[in-house]
Amino acid sequence: MSLALVLVAIACLVAAAVLWQRNKKAGVDGVGRGGTRIAIIVLVLGGVLIALASQLSIFR
């Protein structure tokens, strides 16, 4: 179970990186606009939280 959570977390972080790269030229700050910015933030936070949660003893 822990390995599955880590893989999901990596997938979230890779998806955020892909979104950031694809929309790099769309915005002045390199993140894009509106919904894209929110999606990147949610994916990064979700990925980090899932990766940290995989270390809890309940998932071992």
XYZ file of C-alpha atoms in Angstrom:
60
model
C 0.000 0.000 0.000
C 2.818 2.368 0.849
C 4.447 1.802 -2.540
C 1.176 2.554 -4.313
C 0.865 5.850 -2.463
C 4.413 6.820 -3.384
C 3.725 6.044 -7.051
C 0.557 8.159 -6.970
C 2.513 10.993 -5.364
C 5.196 10.803 -8.052
C 2.492 10.822 -10.735
C 0.965 13.980 -9.202
C 4.331 15.729 -9.138
C 5.137 14.711 -12.714
C 1.729 15.947 -13.869
C 2.355 19.284 -12.141
C 5.761 19.554 -13.838
C 4.217 18.804 -17.242
C 1.512 21.423 -16.715
C 4.102 23.966 -15.632
C 6.288 23.318 -18.677
C 3.389 23.398 -21.156
C 2.062 26.673 -19.793
C 5.397 28.326 -19.141
C 5.010 30.727 -22.045
C 1.355 31.481 -21.340
C 1.967 33.534 -18.216
C 4.391 36.215 -17.175
C 5.542 34.347 -14.070
C 5.951 30.995 -15.798
C 3.001 29.306 -14.164
C 0.138 30.115 -16.476
C -3.137 31.735 -15.553
C -6.196 31.031 -13.456
C -7.209 27.376 -13.410
C -3.790 26.158 -14.499
C -2.121 27.840 -11.546
C -4.645 26.322 -9.154
C -4.222 22.876 -10.737
C -0.437 23.043 -10.351
C -0.722 24.083 -6.706
C -3.237 21.327 -5.946
C -1.135 18.669 -7.690
C 2.048 19.676 -5.885
C 0.390 19.875 -2.475
C -1.457 16.617 -3.070
C 1.701 14.865 -4.197
C 3.693 16.019 -1.194
C 0.931 15.142 1.267
C 0.417 11.693 -0.245
C 4.164 11.048 -0.166
C 4.294 12.038 3.487
C 1.195 9.995 4.297
C 2.815 6.901 2.813
C 5.261 6.981 5.711
C 2.510 6.558 8.316
C 2.441 3.217 10.066
C -1.183 2.595 9.049
C -0.141 2.130 5.399
C 2.708 -0.299 6.029
